[in-house]
Tab-separated table of C-alpha atoms in Angstrom:
chain	number	residue	atom	x	y	z
A	2	MET	CA	-0.004	-0.025	0.002
A	3	VAL	CA	1.213	3.482	-0.919
A	4	GLU	CA	1.530	5.926	1.934
A	5	ILE	CA	1.957	9.652	1.762
A	6	GLU	CA	4.740	11.551	3.541
A	7	PRO	CA	4.009	15.266	3.472
A	8	VAL	CA	6.933	17.680	3.214
A	9	PHE	CA	6.328	21.303	4.048
A	10	SER	CA	9.789	22.929	4.522
A	11	LEU	CA	12.650	24.103	2.239
A	12	ASP	CA	15.297	22.136	4.246
A	13	ALA	CA	13.354	18.862	3.783
A	14	PHE	CA	13.168	19.676	0.007
A	15	SER	CA	16.867	20.276	-0.205
A	16	SER	CA	17.434	16.677	0.821
A	17	LEU	CA	15.435	15.171	-1.946
A	18	ARG	CA	17.942	16.108	-4.791
A	19	GLU	CA	18.844	12.447	-5.509
A	20	PRO	CA	15.455	10.884	-5.566
A	21	TRP	CA	13.979	13.932	-7.415
A	22	ASP	CA	16.493	13.669	-10.145
A	23	SER	CA	15.931	9.924	-10.419
A	24	LEU	CA	12.092	10.329	-10.670
A	25	ILE	CA	12.263	13.317	-13.121
A	26	THR	CA	14.056	11.234	-15.757
A	27	ARG	CA	11.327	8.500	-15.586
A	28	SER	CA	8.263	10.913	-15.530
A	29	PHE	CA	6.119	12.084	-18.334
A	30	HIS	CA	7.796	14.908	-20.336
A	31	PRO	CA	8.202	17.738	-20.560
A	32	THR	CA	10.031	17.961	-17.267
A	33	PHE	CA	12.760	20.372	-17.853
A	34	GLN	CA	11.039	23.211	-15.854
A	35	TYR	CA	11.110	21.015	-12.679
A	36	GLU	CA	14.759	20.369	-12.553
A	37	PHE	CA	15.826	20.373	-9.022
A	38	ASP	CA	18.015	23.316	-9.134
A	39	LEU	CA	15.289	25.524	-10.857
A	40	VAL	CA	12.700	24.470	-8.214
A	41	LEU	CA	15.142	25.008	-5.448
A	42	ALA	CA	16.102	28.608	-6.707
A	43	TRP	CA	12.314	29.395	-7.068
A	44	LEU	CA	11.613	28.031	-3.582
A	45	LYS	CA	14.481	30.254	-2.108
A	46	HIS	CA	13.938	33.486	-4.043
A	47	GLN	CA	10.604	33.835	-5.892
A	48	ARG	CA	7.886	31.813	-4.016
A	49	LYS	CA	6.503	34.861	-2.338
A	50	ASP	CA	3.921	33.694	0.207
A	51	TRP	CA	3.481	30.306	-1.295
A	52	LYS	CA	4.555	27.444	0.891
A	53	PRO	CA	5.814	23.986	-0.410
A	54	LEU	CA	3.561	20.992	-0.100
A	55	LEU	CA	5.401	17.919	-1.480
A	56	LEU	CA	3.566	14.643	-1.117
A	57	LEU	CA	6.081	11.826	-1.051
A	58	ALA	CA	4.442	8.602	-2.154
A	59	LYS	CA	6.159	5.542	-0.567
A	60	GLU	CA	5.413	1.929	-0.698
A	61	GLU	CA	7.388	-0.428	1.674
A	62	ASN	CA	9.604	2.541	2.452
A	63	LYS	CA	10.530	3.001	-1.222
A	64	LEU	CA	9.853	6.309	-2.823
A	65	LYS	CA	7.382	5.693	-5.863
A	66	GLY	CA	6.685	9.420	-6.692
A	67	ILE	CA	6.406	13.010	-5.610
A	68	PHE	CA	3.250	15.074	-6.087
A	69	PRO	CA	4.753	18.549	-6.156
A	70	LEU	CA	2.335	21.179	-4.785
A	71	MET	CA	2.319	24.520	-2.989
A	72	TYR	CA	-0.271	26.224	-0.850
A	73	ARG	CA	-1.092	29.797	0.239
A	74	ASP	CA	-3.388	31.150	2.790
A	75	GLU	CA	-5.687	33.793	1.616
A	76	LYS	CA	-8.727	35.781	2.620
A	77	ARG	CA	-11.871	35.988	0.511
A	78	ARG	CA	-13.598	39.267	0.688
A	79	GLY	CA	-10.805	40.525	3.067
A	80	PHE	CA	-11.788	38.332	5.990
A	81	LEU	CA	-12.899	34.773	5.095
A	82	PRO	CA	-9.825	32.443	5.434
A	83	TYR	CA	-9.223	29.955	2.727
A	84	ARG	CA	-6.398	27.856	1.372
A	85	ARG	CA	-5.422	27.513	-2.241
A	86	VAL	CA	-3.364	24.520	-3.415
A	87	LYS	CA	-1.720	24.268	-6.929
A	88	PHE	CA	1.141	22.650	-8.572
A	89	LEU	CA	4.576	23.791	-7.339
A	90	CYS	CA	6.065	26.700	-9.280
A	91	ALA	CA	2.855	26.837	-11.322
A	92	ASP	CA	3.120	30.731	-11.695
A	93	GLU	CA	6.639	30.364	-13.221
A	94	THR	CA	6.194	27.236	-15.465
A	95	ASP	CA	4.335	26.412	-18.684
A	96	PHE	CA	3.825	22.738	-17.749
A	97	SER	CA	3.120	20.840	-14.605
A	98	VAL	CA	4.311	17.340	-13.724
A	99	ILE	CA	3.862	14.591	-11.063
A	100	LEU	CA	7.115	12.987	-10.599
A	101	ALA	CA	6.497	9.192	-11.082
A	102	PRO	CA	7.170	6.658	-13.865
A	103	ALA	CA	4.292	5.655	-15.854
A	104	GLU	CA	3.890	2.216	-14.001
A	105	ASP	CA	3.470	3.952	-10.678
A	106	ILE	CA	1.497	7.147	-11.609
A	107	GLY	CA	-1.907	5.641	-10.706
A	108	LYS	CA	-0.713	4.532	-7.439
A	109	VAL	CA	0.966	7.833	-6.612
A	110	ILE	CA	-2.204	9.786	-7.528
A	111	ASN	CA	-4.402	7.654	-5.562
A	112	ALA	CA	-2.396	7.861	-2.560
A	113	ALA	CA	-2.020	11.643	-2.873
A	114	PHE	CA	-5.694	12.140	-3.524
A	115	HIS	CA	-6.734	9.994	-0.691
A	116	TRP	CA	-4.413	12.061	1.519
A	117	LEU	CA	-5.672	15.494	0.152
A	118	PHE	CA	-9.302	14.363	0.678
A	119	SER	CA	-8.811	12.877	4.135
A	120	GLY	CA	-8.914	16.228	6.010
A	121	LYS	CA	-5.326	15.934	7.284
A	122	PHE	CA	-4.677	19.130	5.484
A	123	ARG	CA	-7.202	21.878	5.177
A	124	TRP	CA	-7.655	23.349	1.807
A	125	GLU	CA	-10.616	24.953	-0.052
A	126	LEU	CA	-9.328	25.429	-3.690
A	127	LEU	CA	-7.262	22.782	-5.595
A	128	ILE	CA	-6.145	23.875	-9.024
A	129	LEU	CA	-4.197	21.322	-11.076
A	130	ASP	CA	-3.501	22.804	-14.435
A	131	ASP	CA	-0.924	22.823	-17.219
A	132	LEU	CA	-0.655	19.012	-17.447
A	133	GLU	CA	0.356	18.318	-20.948
A	134	GLU	CA	-2.011	16.451	-23.327
A	135	GLY	CA	-1.470	12.772	-23.223
A	136	ASN	CA	-0.076	12.875	-19.666
A	137	PRO	CA	-1.303	9.591	-17.975
A	138	ALA	CA	-1.757	11.734	-14.726
A	139	VAL	CA	-4.896	13.384	-16.218
A	140	GLN	CA	-6.740	10.101	-16.637
A	141	ALA	CA	-5.669	8.843	-13.218
A	142	ILE	CA	-6.982	12.056	-11.590
A	143	GLU	CA	-10.289	11.984	-13.435
A	144	SER	CA	-10.640	8.318	-12.576
A	145	TRP	CA	-9.949	8.905	-8.924
A	146	LEU	CA	-12.420	11.829	-8.766
A	147	GLU	CA	-15.059	9.966	-10.500
A	148	LYS	CA	-14.616	6.813	-8.494
A	149	ASN	CA	-14.942	8.747	-5.246
A	150	ASP	CA	-17.961	10.718	-6.443
A	151	TYR	CA	-16.315	14.283	-6.608
A	152	SER	CA	-17.432	16.749	-9.194
A	153	TYR	CA	-14.697	18.632	-11.056
A	154	HIS	CA	-14.309	21.141	-13.851
A	155	TYR	CA	-11.971	20.135	-16.688
A	156	VAL	CA	-10.896	22.612	-19.325
A	157	ARG	CA	-8.944	21.355	-22.207
A	158	GLN	CA	-6.945	24.065	-23.900
A	159	VAL	CA	-5.495	23.066	-27.329
A	160	GLY	CA	-2.620	24.931	-28.580
A	161	LYS	CA	-1.932	26.901	-25.549
A	162	TYR	CA	1.936	25.852	-25.647
A	163	PHE	CA	3.891	24.205	-28.206
A	164	PHE	CA	6.444	21.525	-27.039
A	165	ILE	CA	8.767	19.745	-29.355
A	166	ASP	CA	10.449	16.730	-27.662
A	167	LEU	CA	14.022	16.555	-28.724
A	168	THR	CA	14.729	13.209	-26.846
A	169	ARG	CA	15.778	10.627	-29.255
């Protein structure tokens, strides 16, 4: 069974270089905007009031994937508190990614969503955008939401970004 270990601090993120680099090479492309040093620089210098929320998915103590999120506490109408959650670095990247190989993406997303919807972490708005078309994470997210009877709004934007994969 895949368990989630949440990471909320920059120090804890800094210790994830090796597993991050290993997972990014096996994740759905494009991933270049999620290279460890770029994300670390963003966390140190550009995140403003966003806080990291990395969901480490582990099975039998082995890291299977990382669901990279961030959150910010805001006030609606100036006084009603709510928490916004979205992909890590989403304001500075063109694409989002869940770090996991194709064979583990479903397990990682199921565990992450189970944790997110368990009430262990309060949030009111979850925005998961800029997943590249064809990314298996999209189908896994939709499947989990439908299976657990949650409504969602899915917007498909064709031609928003152009990405040419130069891997050969």
